[in-house]
PDB file of C-alpha atoms in Angstrom:
ATOM      1  CA  MET S 115     -64.490 -94.328-225.643  1.00 54.00           C
ATOM      2  CA  ASP S 116     -67.639 -91.563-225.931  1.00 59.00           C
ATOM      3  CA  THR S 117     -65.377 -89.446-223.763  1.00 68.00           C
ATOM      4  CA  PHE S 118     -62.750 -89.648-226.402  1.00 67.00           C
ATOM      5  CA  LEU S 119     -63.839 -89.543-228.998  1.00 63.00           C
ATOM      6  CA  ALA S 120     -65.918 -86.485-228.002  1.00 66.00           C
ATOM      7  CA  ASN S 121     -62.438 -84.603-226.979  1.00 69.00           C
ATOM      8  CA  PHE S 122     -61.633 -84.518-231.088  1.00 66.00           C
ATOM      9  CA  GLY S 123     -65.413 -83.222-231.178  1.00 63.00           C
ATOM     10  CA  LEU S 124     -67.047 -86.731-232.850  1.00 64.00           C
ATOM     11  CA  GLU S 125     -69.841 -87.234-230.321  1.00 64.00           C
ATOM     12  CA  ASP S 126     -72.125 -88.727-233.269  1.00 67.00           C
ATOM     13  CA  VAL S 127     -70.277 -92.113-233.917  1.00 70.00           C
ATOM     14  CA  TRP S 128     -72.930 -93.851-236.507  1.00 76.00           C
ATOM     15  CA  TRP S 129     -69.889 -95.108-238.178  1.00 76.00           C
ATOM     16  CA  LEU S 130     -67.414 -96.655-235.737  1.00 78.00           C
ATOM     17  CA  PRO S 131     -69.548-100.350-235.519  1.00 81.00           C
ATOM     18  CA  PRO S 132     -68.396-100.168-239.078  1.00 86.00           C
ATOM     19  CA  ALA S 133     -65.314 -98.590-239.000  1.00 86.00           C
ATOM     20  CA  ILE S 134     -64.511-101.434-236.746  1.00 87.00           C
ATOM     21  CA  THR S 135     -66.528-104.572-238.600  1.00 91.00           C
ATOM     22  CA  ALA S 136     -64.054-103.571-241.870  1.00 92.00           C
ATOM     23  CA  ALA S 137     -61.406-103.409-239.518  1.00 92.00           C
ATOM     24  CA  ILE S 138     -61.282-106.916-237.928  1.00 93.00           C
ATOM     25  CA  PHE S 139     -62.148-108.131-241.389  1.00 94.00           C
ATOM     26  CA  VAL S 140     -58.875-106.167-242.938  1.00 96.00           C
ATOM     27  CA  LEU S 141     -57.268-107.771-239.999  1.00 96.00           C
ATOM     28  CA  SER S 142     -58.359-111.328-240.520  1.00 96.00           C
ATOM     29  CA  LEU S 143     -56.926-110.908-244.496  1.00 96.00           C
ATOM     30  CA  ILE S 144     -54.027-109.291-243.721  1.00 96.00           C
ATOM     31  CA  LEU S 145     -53.836-112.875-240.613  1.00 96.00           C
ATOM     32  CA  ALA S 146     -54.974-115.095-243.405  1.00 96.00           C
ATOM     33  CA  ALA S 147     -52.139-113.771-245.910  1.00 96.00           C
ATOM     34  CA  THR S 148     -49.387-114.320-243.594  1.00 96.00           C
ATOM     35  CA  VAL S 149     -50.366-117.695-242.699  1.00 94.00           C
ATOM     36  CA  HIS S 150     -50.576-118.505-246.648  1.00 93.00           C
ATOM     37  CA  LYS S 151     -47.512-117.138-247.555  1.00 94.00           C
ATOM     38  CA  MET S 152     -45.237-117.387-244.467  1.00 93.00           C
ATOM     39  CA  LEU S 153     -46.144-119.334-242.055  1.00 92.00           C
ATOM     40  CA  PHE S 154     -46.930-122.697-244.392  1.00 90.00           C
ATOM     41  CA  PRO S 155     -43.958-122.022-246.261  1.00 90.00           C
ATOM     42  CA  ILE S 156     -41.264-122.401-243.448  1.00 92.00           C
ATOM     43  CA  VAL S 157     -43.395-125.475-241.988  1.00 91.00           C
ATOM     44  CA  VAL S 158     -42.985-127.257-245.633  1.00 87.00           C
ATOM     45  CA  ARG S 159     -39.716-126.651-245.152  1.00 90.00           C
ATOM     46  CA  LEU S 160     -39.608-128.002-241.482  1.00 90.00           C
ATOM     47  CA  THR S 161     -41.135-130.975-243.253  1.00 87.00           C
ATOM     48  CA  GLN S 162     -38.424-131.973-245.853  1.00 86.00           C
ATOM     49  CA  TRP S 163     -36.420-132.467-242.557  1.00 88.00           C
ATOM     50  CA  THR S 164     -38.321-136.187-242.282  1.00 86.00           C
ATOM     51  CA  PRO S 165     -37.753-139.459-243.776  1.00 87.00           C
ATOM     52  CA  THR S 166     -41.156-139.770-245.871  1.00 86.00           C
ATOM     53  CA  ASN S 167     -42.836-136.474-247.797  1.00 88.00           C
ATOM     54  CA  LEU S 168     -46.325-137.866-246.541  1.00 89.00           C
ATOM     55  CA  ASP S 169     -46.474-134.952-244.279  1.00 90.00           C
ATOM     56  CA  SER S 170     -45.252-132.345-246.287  1.00 90.00           C
ATOM     57  CA  ARG S 171     -48.516-133.473-248.651  1.00 91.00           C
ATOM     58  CA  ILE S 172     -50.679-133.117-245.642  1.00 93.00           C
ATOM     59  CA  VAL S 173     -49.269-129.975-244.787  1.00 92.00           C
ATOM     60  CA  GLN S 174     -50.168-128.445-248.441  1.00 92.00           C
ATOM     61  CA  SER S 175     -53.486-130.675-248.282  1.00 93.00           C
ATOM     62  CA  ILE S 176     -54.471-128.473-245.643  1.00 94.00           C
ATOM     63  CA  ARG S 177     -53.535-124.402-246.449  1.00 94.00           C
ATOM     64  CA  ILE S 178     -56.114-123.439-248.485  1.00 94.00           C
ATOM     65  CA  PRO S 179     -59.068-124.615-245.730  1.00 95.00           C
ATOM     66  CA  ILE S 180     -56.878-123.128-243.082  1.00 95.00           C
ATOM     67  CA  THR S 181     -56.495-120.244-245.041  1.00 95.00           C
ATOM     68  CA  LEU S 182     -60.328-119.854-245.635  1.00 95.00           C
ATOM     69  CA  GLY S 183     -60.727-121.068-242.019  1.00 95.00           C
ATOM     70  CA  ILE S 184     -59.483-117.218-240.476  1.00 95.00           C
ATOM     71  CA  LEU S 185     -61.298-115.534-243.009  1.00 95.00           C
ATOM     72  CA  VAL S 186     -64.248-117.619-241.904  1.00 96.00           C
ATOM     73  CA  LEU S 187     -63.591-116.595-238.403  1.00 95.00           C
ATOM     74  CA  GLY S 188     -62.505-113.145-238.650  1.00 94.00           C
ATOM     75  CA  SER S 189     -65.563-112.748-240.347  1.00 94.00           C
ATOM     76  CA  TYR S 190     -68.156-114.535-237.816  1.00 94.00           C
ATOM     77  CA  ILE S 191     -66.651-111.998-234.704  1.00 93.00           C
ATOM     78  CA  ALA S 192     -66.337-108.882-237.025  1.00 92.00           C
ATOM     79  CA  LEU S 193     -69.952-109.604-237.449  1.00 90.00           C
ATOM     80  CA  THR S 194     -71.055-110.160-234.213  1.00 91.00           C
ATOM     81  CA  LEU S 195     -68.992-108.391-231.847  1.00 87.00           C
ATOM     82  CA  PRO S 196     -69.129-104.503-232.746  1.00 82.00           C
ATOM     83  CA  LEU S 197     -72.685-104.464-234.431  1.00 82.00           C
ATOM     84  CA  GLU S 198     -75.898-104.573-232.931  1.00 84.00           C
ATOM     85  CA  LEU S 199     -77.689-106.819-233.591  1.00 86.00           C
ATOM     86  CA  ASN S 200     -80.804-108.851-232.637  1.00 90.00           C
ATOM     87  CA  GLN S 201     -80.965-112.889-231.663  1.00 92.00           C
ATOM     88  CA  GLY S 202     -82.137-113.536-235.618  1.00 92.00           C
ATOM     89  CA  GLN S 203     -79.528-111.630-237.321  1.00 92.00           C
ATOM     90  CA  LEU S 204     -77.255-113.140-234.941  1.00 91.00           C
ATOM     91  CA  HIS S 205     -78.604-117.279-234.995  1.00 93.00           C
ATOM     92  CA  SER S 206     -78.472-117.218-238.618  1.00 94.00           C
ATOM     93  CA  ILE S 207     -74.873-115.816-238.447  1.00 93.00           C
ATOM     94  CA  GLY S 208     -74.178-118.573-236.497  1.00 93.00           C
ATOM     95  CA  LEU S 209     -75.852-120.726-238.841  1.00 94.00           C
ATOM     96  CA  VAL S 210     -73.875-119.688-241.879  1.00 95.00           C
ATOM     97  CA  ILE S 211     -70.154-119.479-240.008  1.00 95.00           C
ATOM     98  CA  THR S 212     -70.953-123.257-238.564  1.00 95.00           C
ATOM     99  CA  LEU S 213     -72.429-124.966-242.294  1.00 96.00           C
ATOM    100  CA  LEU S 214     -69.179-122.812-244.187  1.00 96.00           C
ATOM    101  CA  ILE S 215     -66.967-124.515-240.798  1.00 96.00           C
ATOM    102  CA  ILE S 216     -68.298-128.197-241.561  1.00 96.00           C
ATOM    103  CA  ILE S 217     -67.896-127.607-245.465  1.00 96.00           C
ATOM    104  CA  LEU S 218     -64.436-126.833-245.027  1.00 96.00           C
ATOM    105  CA  GLY S 219     -63.264-129.381-242.529  1.00 96.00           C
ATOM    106  CA  ILE S 220     -65.776-132.016-245.763  1.00 96.00           C
ATOM    107  CA  ILE S 221     -63.392-130.763-247.376  1.00 95.00           C
ATOM    108  CA  THR S 222     -60.087-130.927-245.247  1.00 96.00           C
ATOM    109  CA  ALA S 223     -60.499-134.273-244.284  1.00 96.00           C
ATOM    110  CA  ALA S 224     -61.041-134.866-248.509  1.00 95.00           C
ATOM    111  CA  SER S 225     -58.187-133.392-249.350  1.00 95.00           C
ATOM    112  CA  VAL S 226     -55.588-135.170-246.512  1.00 95.00           C
ATOM    113  CA  THR S 227     -57.964-138.457-247.357  1.00 95.00           C
ATOM    114  CA  SER S 228     -56.662-138.426-250.863  1.00 93.00           C
ATOM    115  CA  SER S 229     -53.247-137.270-250.143  1.00 93.00           C
ATOM    116  CA  ILE S 230     -52.366-139.976-247.936  1.00 92.00           C
ATOM    117  CA  PHE S 231     -53.668-142.705-250.603  1.00 89.00           C
ATOM    118  CA  ASP S 232     -51.947-140.627-253.327  1.00 88.00           C
ATOM    119  CA  TRP S 233     -48.695-141.769-250.927  1.00 88.00           C
ATOM    120  CA  TYR S 234     -49.293-144.417-250.168  1.00 86.00           C
ATOM    121  CA  ILE S 235     -49.937-145.414-253.669  1.00 82.00           C
ATOM    122  CA  GLU S 236     -46.636-143.947-254.924  1.00 83.00           C
ATOM    123  CA  ASN S 237     -44.849-145.396-251.747  1.00 81.00           C
ATOM    124  CA  VAL S 238     -45.469-148.646-250.757  1.00 77.00           C
ATOM    125  CA  ALA S 239     -48.079-150.199-252.791  1.00 68.00           C
ATOM    126  CA  SER S 240     -45.776-149.302-255.697  1.00 67.00           C
ATOM    127  CA  ARG S 241     -42.908-151.714-253.505  1.00 71.00           C
ATOM    128  CA  THR S 242     -45.188-154.760-253.802  1.00 70.00           C
ATOM    129  CA  PRO S 243     -44.327-157.859-255.275  1.00 67.00           C
ATOM    130  CA  GLN S 244     -48.185-158.619-256.772  1.00 70.00           C
ATOM    131  CA  GLY S 245     -49.785-155.606-258.032  1.00 66.00           C
ATOM    132  CA  PHE S 246     -53.249-156.132-255.565  1.00 66.00           C
ATOM    133  CA  ALA S 247     -52.153-153.594-253.803  1.00 69.00           C
ATOM    134  CA  SER S 248     -52.151-150.716-256.348  1.00 67.00           C
ATOM    135  CA  ARG S 249     -55.808-152.449-258.035  1.00 73.00           C
ATOM    136  CA  LEU S 250     -57.405-151.728-254.563  1.00 78.00           C
ATOM    137  CA  LEU S 251     -56.387-149.124-253.026  1.00 81.00           C
ATOM    138  CA  PRO S 252     -57.749-146.623-256.477  1.00 82.00           C
ATOM    139  CA  LEU S 253     -60.694-148.199-255.296  1.00 84.00           C
ATOM    140  CA  PHE S 254     -60.604-147.476-251.641  1.00 87.00           C
ATOM    141  CA  ARG S 255     -60.174-144.672-251.862  1.00 89.00           C
ATOM    142  CA  ARG S 256     -62.787-143.847-253.713  1.00 91.00           C
ATOM    143  CA  ILE S 257     -65.219-145.717-250.963  1.00 90.00           C
ATOM    144  CA  SER S 258     -63.313-143.175-249.092  1.00 92.00           C
ATOM    145  CA  MET S 259     -64.173-140.573-249.976  1.00 93.00           C
ATOM    146  CA  THR S 260     -67.371-140.754-250.375  1.00 92.00           C
ATOM    147  CA  LEU S 261     -67.849-142.087-247.146  1.00 91.00           C
ATOM    148  CA  VAL S 262     -66.194-138.310-245.772  1.00 94.00           C
ATOM    149  CA  TYR S 263     -68.621-136.792-248.824  1.00 95.00           C
ATOM    150  CA  GLY S 264     -72.098-138.986-246.940  1.00 91.00           C
ATOM    151  CA  LEU S 265     -70.981-138.102-243.606  1.00 91.00           C
ATOM    152  CA  GLY S 266     -70.186-133.578-244.238  1.00 94.00           C
ATOM    153  CA  ALA S 267     -73.816-134.148-246.156  1.00 92.00           C
ATOM    154  CA  LEU S 268     -75.708-135.875-243.093  1.00 91.00           C
ATOM    155  CA  LEU S 269     -74.077-133.176-240.630  1.00 92.00           C
ATOM    156  CA  VAL S 270     -74.891-130.249-243.186  1.00 94.00           C
ATOM    157  CA  LEU S 271     -78.579-131.619-243.462  1.00 92.00           C
ATOM    158  CA  ASP S 272     -78.442-131.390-239.569  1.00 91.00           C
ATOM    159  CA  GLN S 273     -77.537-128.238-239.091  1.00 92.00           C
ATOM    160  CA  LEU S 274     -80.211-126.782-241.026  1.00 92.00           C
ATOM    161  CA  ASP S 275     -82.577-128.916-238.871  1.00 90.00           C
ATOM    162  CA  ILE S 276     -82.975-131.242-241.121  1.00 89.00           C
ATOM    163  CA  ASN S 277     -84.215-135.115-239.905  1.00 89.00           C
ATOM    164  CA  ILE S 278     -81.468-137.279-240.851  1.00 85.00           C
ATOM    165  CA  SER S 279     -82.776-140.259-239.171  1.00 83.00           C
ATOM    166  CA  PRO S 280     -84.935-141.736-241.955  1.00 85.00           C
ATOM    167  CA  LEU S 281     -82.169-141.363-243.980  1.00 80.00           C
ATOM    168  CA  ILE S 282     -79.108-143.473-241.634  1.00 81.00           C
ATOM    169  CA  ALA S 283     -82.214-146.361-241.711  1.00 81.00           C
ATOM    170  CA  GLY S 284     -82.578-145.897-245.737  1.00 81.00           C
ATOM    171  CA  LEU S 285     -78.594-146.131-245.947  1.00 76.00           C
ATOM    172  CA  GLY S 286     -77.852-149.142-243.677  1.00 78.00           C
ATOM    173  CA  LEU S 287     -81.233-150.838-245.312  1.00 79.00           C
ATOM    174  CA  GLY S 288     -79.055-150.206-248.754  1.00 77.00           C
ATOM    175  CA  GLY S 289     -76.163-151.395-247.277  1.00 75.00           C
ATOM    176  CA  LEU S 290     -78.140-154.630-246.055  1.00 77.00           C
ATOM    177  CA  ALA S 291     -79.234-155.295-249.420  1.00 80.00           C
ATOM    178  CA  VAL S 292     -76.280-155.075-251.591  1.00 76.00           C
ATOM    179  CA  ALA S 293     -74.093-157.024-248.905  1.00 76.00           C
ATOM    180  CA  LEU S 294     -76.903-159.789-249.340  1.00 79.00           C
ATOM    181  CA  ALA S 295     -76.897-159.529-253.392  1.00 80.00           C
ATOM    182  CA  ILE S 296     -73.337-159.134-253.603  1.00 79.00           C
ATOM    183  CA  GLN S 297     -73.037-162.725-251.838  1.00 77.00           C
ATOM    184  CA  PRO S 298     -72.771-165.295-254.815  1.00 78.00           C
ATOM    185  CA  THR S 299     -70.523-163.182-255.882  1.00 74.00           C
ATOM    186  CA  LEU S 300     -67.858-163.014-253.447  1.00 67.00           C
ATOM    187  CA  SER S 301     -68.770-167.652-252.962  1.00 71.00           C
ATOM    188  CA  ASN S 302     -67.306-167.687-255.796  1.00 62.00           C
TER     189      ASN S 302
END
């Protein structure tokens, strides 16, 4: 590469790694915009041929997290490949990218779970003769969303090297206390 640039009188290539970093980041922006504006509408149109709209809802709920995931991955590649970073800097960048990916995964799981519960409440639970399902499903939805965010928070804390074993033990004891406290109420 140096001999190629030397043919044009560009022996001093101090600007090359930042230029490659910027080019990779711009390419990831273009790819993310292409996926968001072109690919997802095609996939949504393809899902219109199915008998239910559940798949369309799921595709719509993962649209933004996937676009942001492409940007995060492009940023990681742009920062680690062309720049000469030391181990500490690479570790810090890796930790930030890992945390961002975990957060995007949490948002994706929560969005998909919410979309599935919304679809079920609108399409299936409304057809049942008793209103039992339509009254309990919002509660199950909240519980599942709390579970997704709680597990995600535990993953984030684990990545930050915070010991989560006491938290898990505390949650287990708290669950046992709630179960014992609610037992007389449920027996009536």
